[in-house]
XYZ file of C-alpha atoms in Angstrom:
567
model
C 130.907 -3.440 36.332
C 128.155 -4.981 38.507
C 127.817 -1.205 40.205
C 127.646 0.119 36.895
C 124.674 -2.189 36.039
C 123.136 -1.805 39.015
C 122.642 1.934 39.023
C 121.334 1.424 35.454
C 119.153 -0.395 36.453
C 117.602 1.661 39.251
C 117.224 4.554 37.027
C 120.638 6.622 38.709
C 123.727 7.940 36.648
C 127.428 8.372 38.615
C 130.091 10.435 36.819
C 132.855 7.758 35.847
C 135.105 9.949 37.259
C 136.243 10.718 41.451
C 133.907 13.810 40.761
C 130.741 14.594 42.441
C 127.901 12.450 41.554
C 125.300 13.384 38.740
C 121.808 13.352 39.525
C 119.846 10.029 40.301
C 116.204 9.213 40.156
C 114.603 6.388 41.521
C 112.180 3.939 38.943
C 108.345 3.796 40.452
C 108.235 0.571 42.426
C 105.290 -1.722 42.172
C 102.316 -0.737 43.281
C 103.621 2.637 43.805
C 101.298 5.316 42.292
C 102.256 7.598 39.793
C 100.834 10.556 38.622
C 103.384 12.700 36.583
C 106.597 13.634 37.148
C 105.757 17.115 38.453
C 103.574 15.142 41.012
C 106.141 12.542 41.867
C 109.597 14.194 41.771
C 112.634 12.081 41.530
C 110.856 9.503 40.112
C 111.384 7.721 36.701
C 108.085 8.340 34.346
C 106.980 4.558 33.299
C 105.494 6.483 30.215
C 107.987 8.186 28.794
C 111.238 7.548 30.894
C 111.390 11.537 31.872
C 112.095 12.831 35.475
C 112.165 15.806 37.226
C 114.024 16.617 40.518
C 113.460 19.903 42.225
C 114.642 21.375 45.325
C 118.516 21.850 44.006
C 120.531 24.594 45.030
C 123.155 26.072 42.295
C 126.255 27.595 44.089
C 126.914 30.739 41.977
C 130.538 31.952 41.961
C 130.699 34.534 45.352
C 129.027 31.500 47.186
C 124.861 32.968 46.774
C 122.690 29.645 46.580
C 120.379 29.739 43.807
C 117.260 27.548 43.646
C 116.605 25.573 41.008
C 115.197 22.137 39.044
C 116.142 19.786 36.235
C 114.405 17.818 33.760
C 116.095 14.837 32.455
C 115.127 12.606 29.350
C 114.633 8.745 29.219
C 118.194 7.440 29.858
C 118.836 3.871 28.525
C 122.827 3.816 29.224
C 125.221 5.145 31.584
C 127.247 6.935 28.679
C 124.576 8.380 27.235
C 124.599 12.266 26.758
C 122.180 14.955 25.832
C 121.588 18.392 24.026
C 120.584 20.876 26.990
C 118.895 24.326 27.555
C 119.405 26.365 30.771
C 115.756 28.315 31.164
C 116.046 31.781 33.020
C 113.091 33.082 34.864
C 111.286 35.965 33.914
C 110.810 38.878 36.455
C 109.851 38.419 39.735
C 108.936 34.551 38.592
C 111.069 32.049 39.425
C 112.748 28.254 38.427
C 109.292 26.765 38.257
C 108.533 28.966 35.066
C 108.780 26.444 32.745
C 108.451 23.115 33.954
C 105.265 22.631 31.213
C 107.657 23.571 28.454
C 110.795 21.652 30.229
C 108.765 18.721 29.733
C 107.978 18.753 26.701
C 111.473 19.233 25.861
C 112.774 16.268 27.832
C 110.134 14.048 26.439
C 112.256 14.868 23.414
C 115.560 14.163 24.483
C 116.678 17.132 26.278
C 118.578 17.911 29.611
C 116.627 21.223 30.617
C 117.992 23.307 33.579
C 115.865 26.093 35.146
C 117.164 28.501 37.751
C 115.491 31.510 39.875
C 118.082 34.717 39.423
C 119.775 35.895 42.349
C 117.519 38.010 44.225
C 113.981 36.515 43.424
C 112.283 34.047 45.587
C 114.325 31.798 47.342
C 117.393 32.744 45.633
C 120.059 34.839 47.618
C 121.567 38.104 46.548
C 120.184 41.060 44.748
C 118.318 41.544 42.052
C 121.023 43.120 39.638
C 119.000 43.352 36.206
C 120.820 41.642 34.118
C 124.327 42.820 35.059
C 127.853 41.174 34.910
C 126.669 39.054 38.267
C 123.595 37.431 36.200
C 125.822 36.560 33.349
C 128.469 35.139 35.982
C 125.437 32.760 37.124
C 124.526 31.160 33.437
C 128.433 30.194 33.598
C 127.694 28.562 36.973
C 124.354 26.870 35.701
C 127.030 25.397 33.306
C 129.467 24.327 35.763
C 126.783 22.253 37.487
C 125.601 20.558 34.232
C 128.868 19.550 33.167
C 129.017 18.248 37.112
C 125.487 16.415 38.096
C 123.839 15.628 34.392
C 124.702 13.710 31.528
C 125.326 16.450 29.119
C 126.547 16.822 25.848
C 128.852 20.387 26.441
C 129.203 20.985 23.016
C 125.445 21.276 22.559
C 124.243 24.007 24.709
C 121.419 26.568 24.582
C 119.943 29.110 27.079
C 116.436 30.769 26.677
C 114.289 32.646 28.804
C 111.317 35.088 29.062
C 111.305 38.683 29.785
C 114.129 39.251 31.811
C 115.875 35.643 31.321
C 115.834 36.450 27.835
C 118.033 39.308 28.302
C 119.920 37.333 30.648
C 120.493 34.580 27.665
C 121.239 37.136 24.990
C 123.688 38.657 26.936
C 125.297 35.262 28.094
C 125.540 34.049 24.429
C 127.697 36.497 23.517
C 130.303 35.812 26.676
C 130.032 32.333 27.495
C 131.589 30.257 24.412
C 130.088 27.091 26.309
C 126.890 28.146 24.803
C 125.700 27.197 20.817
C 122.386 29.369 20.770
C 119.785 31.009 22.475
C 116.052 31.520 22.449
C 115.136 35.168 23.612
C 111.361 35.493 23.546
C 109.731 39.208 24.672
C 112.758 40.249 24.769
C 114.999 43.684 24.809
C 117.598 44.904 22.660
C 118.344 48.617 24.155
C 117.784 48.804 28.031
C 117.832 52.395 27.365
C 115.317 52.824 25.362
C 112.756 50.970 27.156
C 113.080 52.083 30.593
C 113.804 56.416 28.970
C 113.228 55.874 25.575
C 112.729 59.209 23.491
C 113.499 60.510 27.128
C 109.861 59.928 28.550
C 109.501 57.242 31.371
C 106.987 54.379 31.235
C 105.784 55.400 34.190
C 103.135 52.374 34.470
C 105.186 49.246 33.229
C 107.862 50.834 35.795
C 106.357 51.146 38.685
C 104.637 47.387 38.139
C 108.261 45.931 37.477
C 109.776 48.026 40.951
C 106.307 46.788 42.945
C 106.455 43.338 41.720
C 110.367 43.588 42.292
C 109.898 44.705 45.676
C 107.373 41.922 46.508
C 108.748 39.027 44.939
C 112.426 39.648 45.475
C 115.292 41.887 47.141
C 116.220 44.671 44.256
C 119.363 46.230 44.671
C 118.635 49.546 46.015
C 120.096 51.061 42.501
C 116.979 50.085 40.931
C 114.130 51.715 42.499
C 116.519 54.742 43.056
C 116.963 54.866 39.080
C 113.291 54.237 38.353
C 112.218 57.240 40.455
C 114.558 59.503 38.862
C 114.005 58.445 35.437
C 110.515 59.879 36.055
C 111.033 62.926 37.874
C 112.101 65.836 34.455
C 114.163 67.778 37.542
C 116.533 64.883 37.699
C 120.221 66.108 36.755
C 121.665 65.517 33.082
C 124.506 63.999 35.037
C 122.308 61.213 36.473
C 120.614 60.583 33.763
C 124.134 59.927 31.652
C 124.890 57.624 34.963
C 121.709 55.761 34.444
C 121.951 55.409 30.477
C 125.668 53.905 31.460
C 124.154 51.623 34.168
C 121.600 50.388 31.116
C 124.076 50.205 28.462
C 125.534 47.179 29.720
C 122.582 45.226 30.199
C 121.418 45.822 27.167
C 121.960 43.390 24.357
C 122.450 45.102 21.669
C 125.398 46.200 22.973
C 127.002 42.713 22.730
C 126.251 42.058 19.075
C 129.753 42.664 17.965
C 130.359 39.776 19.955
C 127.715 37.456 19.226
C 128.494 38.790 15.211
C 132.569 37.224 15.768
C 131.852 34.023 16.617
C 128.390 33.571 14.349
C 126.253 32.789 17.302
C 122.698 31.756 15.915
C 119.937 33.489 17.513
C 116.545 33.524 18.194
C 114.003 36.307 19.052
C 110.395 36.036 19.287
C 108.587 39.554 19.858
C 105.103 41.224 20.649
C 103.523 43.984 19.266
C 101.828 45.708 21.316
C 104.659 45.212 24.425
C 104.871 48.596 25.572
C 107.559 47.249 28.358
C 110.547 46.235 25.880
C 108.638 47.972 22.758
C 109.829 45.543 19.623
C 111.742 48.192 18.266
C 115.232 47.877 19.874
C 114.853 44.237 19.158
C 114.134 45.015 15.190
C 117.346 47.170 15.329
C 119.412 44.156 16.754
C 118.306 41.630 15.081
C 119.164 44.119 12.337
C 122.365 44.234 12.820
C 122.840 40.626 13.879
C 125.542 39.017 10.587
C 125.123 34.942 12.395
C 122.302 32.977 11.732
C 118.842 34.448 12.954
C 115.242 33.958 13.426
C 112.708 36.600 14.376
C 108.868 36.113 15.321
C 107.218 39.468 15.929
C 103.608 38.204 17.676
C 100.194 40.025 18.387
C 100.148 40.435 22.298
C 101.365 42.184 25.240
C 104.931 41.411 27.340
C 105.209 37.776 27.468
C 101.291 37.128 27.327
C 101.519 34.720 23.893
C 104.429 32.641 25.639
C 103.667 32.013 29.322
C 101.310 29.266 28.475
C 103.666 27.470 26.385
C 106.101 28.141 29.441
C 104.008 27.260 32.296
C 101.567 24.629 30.800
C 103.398 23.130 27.990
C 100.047 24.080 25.942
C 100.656 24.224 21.937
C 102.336 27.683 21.592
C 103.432 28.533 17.699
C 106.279 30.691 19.283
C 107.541 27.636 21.841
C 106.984 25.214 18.664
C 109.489 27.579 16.265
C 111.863 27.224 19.248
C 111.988 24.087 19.812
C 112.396 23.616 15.935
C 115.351 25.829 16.384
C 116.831 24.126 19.227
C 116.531 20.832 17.221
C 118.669 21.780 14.295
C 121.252 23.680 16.391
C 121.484 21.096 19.311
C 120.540 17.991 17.932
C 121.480 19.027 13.940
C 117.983 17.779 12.800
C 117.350 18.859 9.102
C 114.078 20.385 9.770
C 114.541 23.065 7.521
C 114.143 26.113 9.697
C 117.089 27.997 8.511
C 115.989 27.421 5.300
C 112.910 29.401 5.856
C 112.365 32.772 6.243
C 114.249 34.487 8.152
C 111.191 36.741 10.095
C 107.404 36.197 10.442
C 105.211 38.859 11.894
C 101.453 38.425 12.912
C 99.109 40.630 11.768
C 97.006 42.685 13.696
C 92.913 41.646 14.298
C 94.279 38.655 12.586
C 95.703 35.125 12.617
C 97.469 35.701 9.378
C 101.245 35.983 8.921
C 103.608 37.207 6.782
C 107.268 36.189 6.055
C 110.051 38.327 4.925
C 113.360 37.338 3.661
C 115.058 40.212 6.896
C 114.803 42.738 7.966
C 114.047 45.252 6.734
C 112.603 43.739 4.191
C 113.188 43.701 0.671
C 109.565 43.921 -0.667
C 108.882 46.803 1.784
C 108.933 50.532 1.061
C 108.544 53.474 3.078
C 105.221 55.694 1.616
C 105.525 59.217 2.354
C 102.691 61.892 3.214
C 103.514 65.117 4.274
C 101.668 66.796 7.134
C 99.585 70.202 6.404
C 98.395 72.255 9.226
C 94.704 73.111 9.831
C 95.866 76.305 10.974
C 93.347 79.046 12.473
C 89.335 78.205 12.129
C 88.371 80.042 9.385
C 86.188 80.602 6.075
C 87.759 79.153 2.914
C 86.004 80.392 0.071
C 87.559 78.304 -2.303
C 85.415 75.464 -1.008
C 82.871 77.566 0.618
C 83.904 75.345 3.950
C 84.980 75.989 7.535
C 88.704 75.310 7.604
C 90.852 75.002 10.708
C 89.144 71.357 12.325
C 91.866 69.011 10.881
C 95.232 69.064 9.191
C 95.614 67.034 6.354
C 98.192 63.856 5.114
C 99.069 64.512 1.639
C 101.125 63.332 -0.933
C 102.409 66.546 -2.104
C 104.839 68.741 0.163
C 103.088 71.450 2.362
C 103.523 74.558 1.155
C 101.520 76.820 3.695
C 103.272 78.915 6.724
C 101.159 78.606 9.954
C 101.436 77.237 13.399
C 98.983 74.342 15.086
C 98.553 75.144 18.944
C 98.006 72.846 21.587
C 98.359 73.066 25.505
C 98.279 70.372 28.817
C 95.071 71.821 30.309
C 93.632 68.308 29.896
C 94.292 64.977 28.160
C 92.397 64.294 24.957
C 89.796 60.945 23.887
C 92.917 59.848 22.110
C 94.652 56.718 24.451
C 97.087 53.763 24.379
C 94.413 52.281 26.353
C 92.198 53.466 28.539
C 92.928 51.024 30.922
C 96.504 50.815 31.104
C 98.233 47.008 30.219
C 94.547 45.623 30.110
C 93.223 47.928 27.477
C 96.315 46.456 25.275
C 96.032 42.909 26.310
C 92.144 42.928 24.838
C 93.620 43.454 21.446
C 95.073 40.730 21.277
C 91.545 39.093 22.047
C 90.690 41.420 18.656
C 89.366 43.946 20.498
C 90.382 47.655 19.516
C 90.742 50.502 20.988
C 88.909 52.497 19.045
C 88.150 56.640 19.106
C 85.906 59.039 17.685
C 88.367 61.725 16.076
C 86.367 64.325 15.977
C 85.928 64.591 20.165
C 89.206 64.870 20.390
C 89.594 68.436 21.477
C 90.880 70.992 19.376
C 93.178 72.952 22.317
C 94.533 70.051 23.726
C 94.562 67.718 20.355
C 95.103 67.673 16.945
C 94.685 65.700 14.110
C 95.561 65.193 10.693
C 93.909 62.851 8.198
C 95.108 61.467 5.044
C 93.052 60.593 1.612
C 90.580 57.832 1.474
C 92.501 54.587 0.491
C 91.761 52.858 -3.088
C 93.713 49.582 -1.516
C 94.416 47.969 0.952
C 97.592 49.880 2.862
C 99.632 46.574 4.350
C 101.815 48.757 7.172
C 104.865 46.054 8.354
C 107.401 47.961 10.297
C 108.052 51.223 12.393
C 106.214 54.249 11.458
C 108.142 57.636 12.163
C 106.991 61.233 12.579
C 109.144 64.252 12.085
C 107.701 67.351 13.590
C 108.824 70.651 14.096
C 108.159 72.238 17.467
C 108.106 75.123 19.161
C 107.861 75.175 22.949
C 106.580 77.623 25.657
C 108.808 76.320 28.425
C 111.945 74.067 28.968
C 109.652 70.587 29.587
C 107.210 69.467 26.385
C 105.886 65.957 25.613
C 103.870 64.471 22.373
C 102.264 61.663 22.136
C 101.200 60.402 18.479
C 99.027 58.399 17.762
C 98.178 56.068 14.359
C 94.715 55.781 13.388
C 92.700 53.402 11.033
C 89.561 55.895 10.604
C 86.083 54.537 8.582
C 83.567 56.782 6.771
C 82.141 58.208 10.054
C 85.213 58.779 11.822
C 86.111 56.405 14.466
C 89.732 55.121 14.589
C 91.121 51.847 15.362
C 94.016 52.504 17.101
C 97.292 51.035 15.181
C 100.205 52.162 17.241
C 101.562 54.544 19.362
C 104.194 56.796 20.522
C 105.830 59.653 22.319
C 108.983 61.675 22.922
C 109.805 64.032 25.497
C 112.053 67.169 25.922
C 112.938 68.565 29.626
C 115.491 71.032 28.576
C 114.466 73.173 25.215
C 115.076 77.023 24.794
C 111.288 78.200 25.308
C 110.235 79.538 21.672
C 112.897 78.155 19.848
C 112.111 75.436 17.024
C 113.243 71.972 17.544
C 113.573 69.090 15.434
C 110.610 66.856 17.073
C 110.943 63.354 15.287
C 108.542 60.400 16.794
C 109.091 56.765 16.584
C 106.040 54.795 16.639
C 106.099 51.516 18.160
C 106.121 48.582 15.616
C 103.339 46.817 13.799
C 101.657 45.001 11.566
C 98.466 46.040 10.102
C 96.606 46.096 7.314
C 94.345 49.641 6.799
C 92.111 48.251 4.336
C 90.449 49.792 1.166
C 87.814 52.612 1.779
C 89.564 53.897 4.925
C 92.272 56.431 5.741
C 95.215 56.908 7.867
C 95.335 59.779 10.495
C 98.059 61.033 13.506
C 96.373 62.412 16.203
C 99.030 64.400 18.247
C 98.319 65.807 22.190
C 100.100 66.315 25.474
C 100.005 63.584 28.192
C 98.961 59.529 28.175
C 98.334 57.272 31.165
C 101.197 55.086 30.300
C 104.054 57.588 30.496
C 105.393 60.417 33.192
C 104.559 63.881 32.301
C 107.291 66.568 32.449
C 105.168 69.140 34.208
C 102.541 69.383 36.750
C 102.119 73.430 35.161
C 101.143 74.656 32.366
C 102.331 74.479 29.333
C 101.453 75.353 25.560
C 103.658 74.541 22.523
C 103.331 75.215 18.612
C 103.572 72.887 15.482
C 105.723 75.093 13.098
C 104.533 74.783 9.368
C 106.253 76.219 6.044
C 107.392 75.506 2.749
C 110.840 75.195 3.693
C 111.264 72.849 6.156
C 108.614 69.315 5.680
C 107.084 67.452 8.303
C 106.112 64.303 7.215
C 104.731 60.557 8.073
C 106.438 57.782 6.844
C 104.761 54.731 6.779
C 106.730 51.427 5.694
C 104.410 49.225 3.730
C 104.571 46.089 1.641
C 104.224 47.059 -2.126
């Protein structure tokens, strides 16, 4: 008994049982300066009774040491126990990720646990991208809580950035250990970010293999299946091995699983994340029966949360998290799942809007079909040139003709034309903004819908469908959405792109394009338009040759531009 109130009194915890001894801090002694507890590890905050120790190694299951920290709350008795969240690192970061946010949280009662994934930094191992060995480590990280820290095991979370986010979603669904998790710029559908509409992000991939390479030890697999992903020679049969290798790293896979046993969830998206574009996320979270939140953000991967992470600075997307953890760890009555269930952030704007799910109720898809501007030409019904632009109309396109475009050069039309930093200055409301009418006619084309009466609120995914007709096996499209003013220059709203590597040459294909997510508002006195070419700095191309294809146009068979909008 005297032990007991001894340690208590020096700050340190033992497990009651013959067990291995939880972790201890020391209290500041007098005269002993104190700065933080980031500053002076291991030793008990006078302020707020917090303390961090660092330098701990977590023994995953085949024996790899793992680096990693904890955060502990103010502890007032040796029985106490606490809520606690394991943090994953993001990519090529490691356990010190979050230590702004991990203090915050332990300020508020919370164990927090952060770990660097085998592979990265100091960590041992490979990097395995979020396969069956990463999921094996979050059951480890709980072996060691319920060992060293004064835990409360029925009131677990796990939440990460980036890559620890997939890590946690994927964990949730396997480990019944865990109550809820937190995935913020997340993924839903490994393969569709890394081949989606079978075209490679050739720039986010090659910054996640450098970065990979630098920071960490990848399993050779990785750099191996990035290469091939963007060479359009690579086998069928590898690229069915690589969607397999994806498939069970991605999360959506597991929502069966996190749907039987009701697992509340959390996802917090960006728009304009071209990495893990929102849209496989949207999907899962679609399908997702448990309790669910979903944030869709302006911003690039992870931008809007690292300083929330990192810093602890005010973060809106940290601050709904934290909410959540508080009703699902601690069962505080903060109404949160009484809310709505999504919010998304507009675009060039601070504003947000709330939906009851999604999709939501109160929006509707609004239809224009695409004409073609087919040849140049005199129309002497108007007494015009014809033949500069197609058109976006509201009434099905009745004309046969073909719109021709080749790969001799790339077009003023861009995701950015800086790749990753052209994106990240919209979210410092910036645009990227074109002039349609340079956008070349042989390389390019456009089509432009009516000039709006009101305001045209898009809040959703955006989808082409196209019919195509290809000179050779390899063809690629790129779309993009335009906001266009009286004297033609376009905001960009979104993007996106599909690829084929294999198509009959002159045969007609079915050529539908998903654009990436968003949230915009075209306003009153503008117009929509799709401007449609060849090749973008942000994706492989299929072909280093030549090649010409044709946008097939008759009454028969519509292709059209949906555009989900709130009404």
């Amino acid at each position: 008994m005297q032990w007991s109130a001894l340690l208590a009194g020096l700050g340190l915890v033992l497990s009651l049982t013959p067990a291995q001894a939880m972790i201890s801090c020391q209290p500041v002694k007098p005269g002993e300066k104190f700065v933080s507890p980031i500053v002076n590890p291991g030793k008990i905050s006078p302020i707020d009774g917090t303390c961090w120790v660092n330098k701990l190694t977590l023994t995953a299951f085949d024996d790899a040491k793992l680096t990693a920290n904890v955060f502990l709350p103010r502890i007032t008795r040796v029985d106490q126990r606490f809520p606690a969240i394991i943090m994953v690192n993001s990519w090529a970061l490691a356990d010190f990720e979050y230590l702004g946010q991990a203090a915050r949280l332990a300020r508020d009662g919370y164990v927090v646990y952060s770990y660097s994934t085998r592979g990265f930094w100091q960590s041992e191992g490979q990097v395995e991208v979020a396969g069956p060995q990463d999921i094996r480590d979050v059951s480890s990280a709980l072996d060691w809580l319920q060992a060293h820290a004064p835990v409360d095991m029925k009131n677990v979370g796990i939440s990460g950035i980036s890559y620890g986010s997939g890590i946690s979603l994927i964990a949730l669904a396997q480990e019944p250990r865990l109550k809820t998790a937190a995935a913020l710029s997340t993924w839903g559908n490994l393969e569709d970010e890394l081949y989606g509409a079978d075209t490679a992000n050739q720039t986010w991939s090659d910054l996640l293999v450098n970065s990979g390479k630098l920071f960490g030890r990848l399993n050779p697999i990785v750099p191996a299946y990035a290469a091939a992903l963007k060479e359009p020679r690579t086998p069928k049969s590898k690229i069915d091995e690589i969607r397999v290798w994806a498939r069970i790293r991605s999360p959506l896979q597991y929502v069966p699983m996190l749907n039987a046993r009701q697992a509340p969830v959390f996802i917090s998206k960006n728009f304009q994340d071209d990495l893990f574009t929102p849209n496989s996320s949207l999907e899962m979270f679609r399908r997702l029966t448990g309790p669910k939140k979903l944030l869709v953000n302006q911003g690039i991967h992870a931008v809007t949360e690292v300083p929330g992470a990192l810093l602890g600075a005010d973060n809106y997307i940290y601050d709904q998290a934290h909410r959540w953890f508080d009703y699902w760890l601690k069962g505080e009555p903060n109404g949160i799942v009484d809310e709505p269930k999504v919010t998304m952030e507009v675009k060039f704007s601070r504003a947000r809007d709330s939906f009851d799910d999604y999709p939501a109720s109160n929006v509707l898809d609004h239809t224009y079909y695409l004409h073609p501007r087919g040849a140049v030409r005199w129309d002497l019904s108007c007494w015009c040139w014809k033949g500069g632009v197609g058109e976006l109309a509201s009434t099905a396109n009745q004309q046969t003709a073909d719109d021709w475009i080749d790969n001799a050069a790339d077009t003023t039309a861009t995701s950015g034309p800086i790749p990753i930093f052209s994106t990240l200055a919209e979210s410092a409301n910036i645009p990227i903004v074109n002039w349609l009418p340079s956008v070349h006619r042989g390389q390019g084309v456009r089509y432009e819908g009516p000039w709006l009466r009101d305001a045209l609120r898009l809040r959703g995914i955006p989808k082409l469908t196209l019919k195509l007709k290809p000179s050779q096996p390899q063809a690629q499209l790129v779309a993009y959405l335009y906001d266009v003013d009286g004297l033609g220059f376009g905001k960009l709203i979104t993007h996106g792109v599909r690829t084929v590597v294999d198509a009959r040459p002159g045969a007609v294909l079915d050529f539908p394009i998903e654009f990436s997510a968003t949230a915009y508002d075209v306003p009153a006195g503008h117009r929509v338009a799709v401007v449609l070419d060849t090749r973008d700095s942000l994706y492989a191309h299929p072909s280093d040759g030549y090649l010409d294809k044709r946008l097939v146009f008759n009454g028969h068979t519509q292709s059209t531009l949906i555009l989900p909008s709130i009404r």
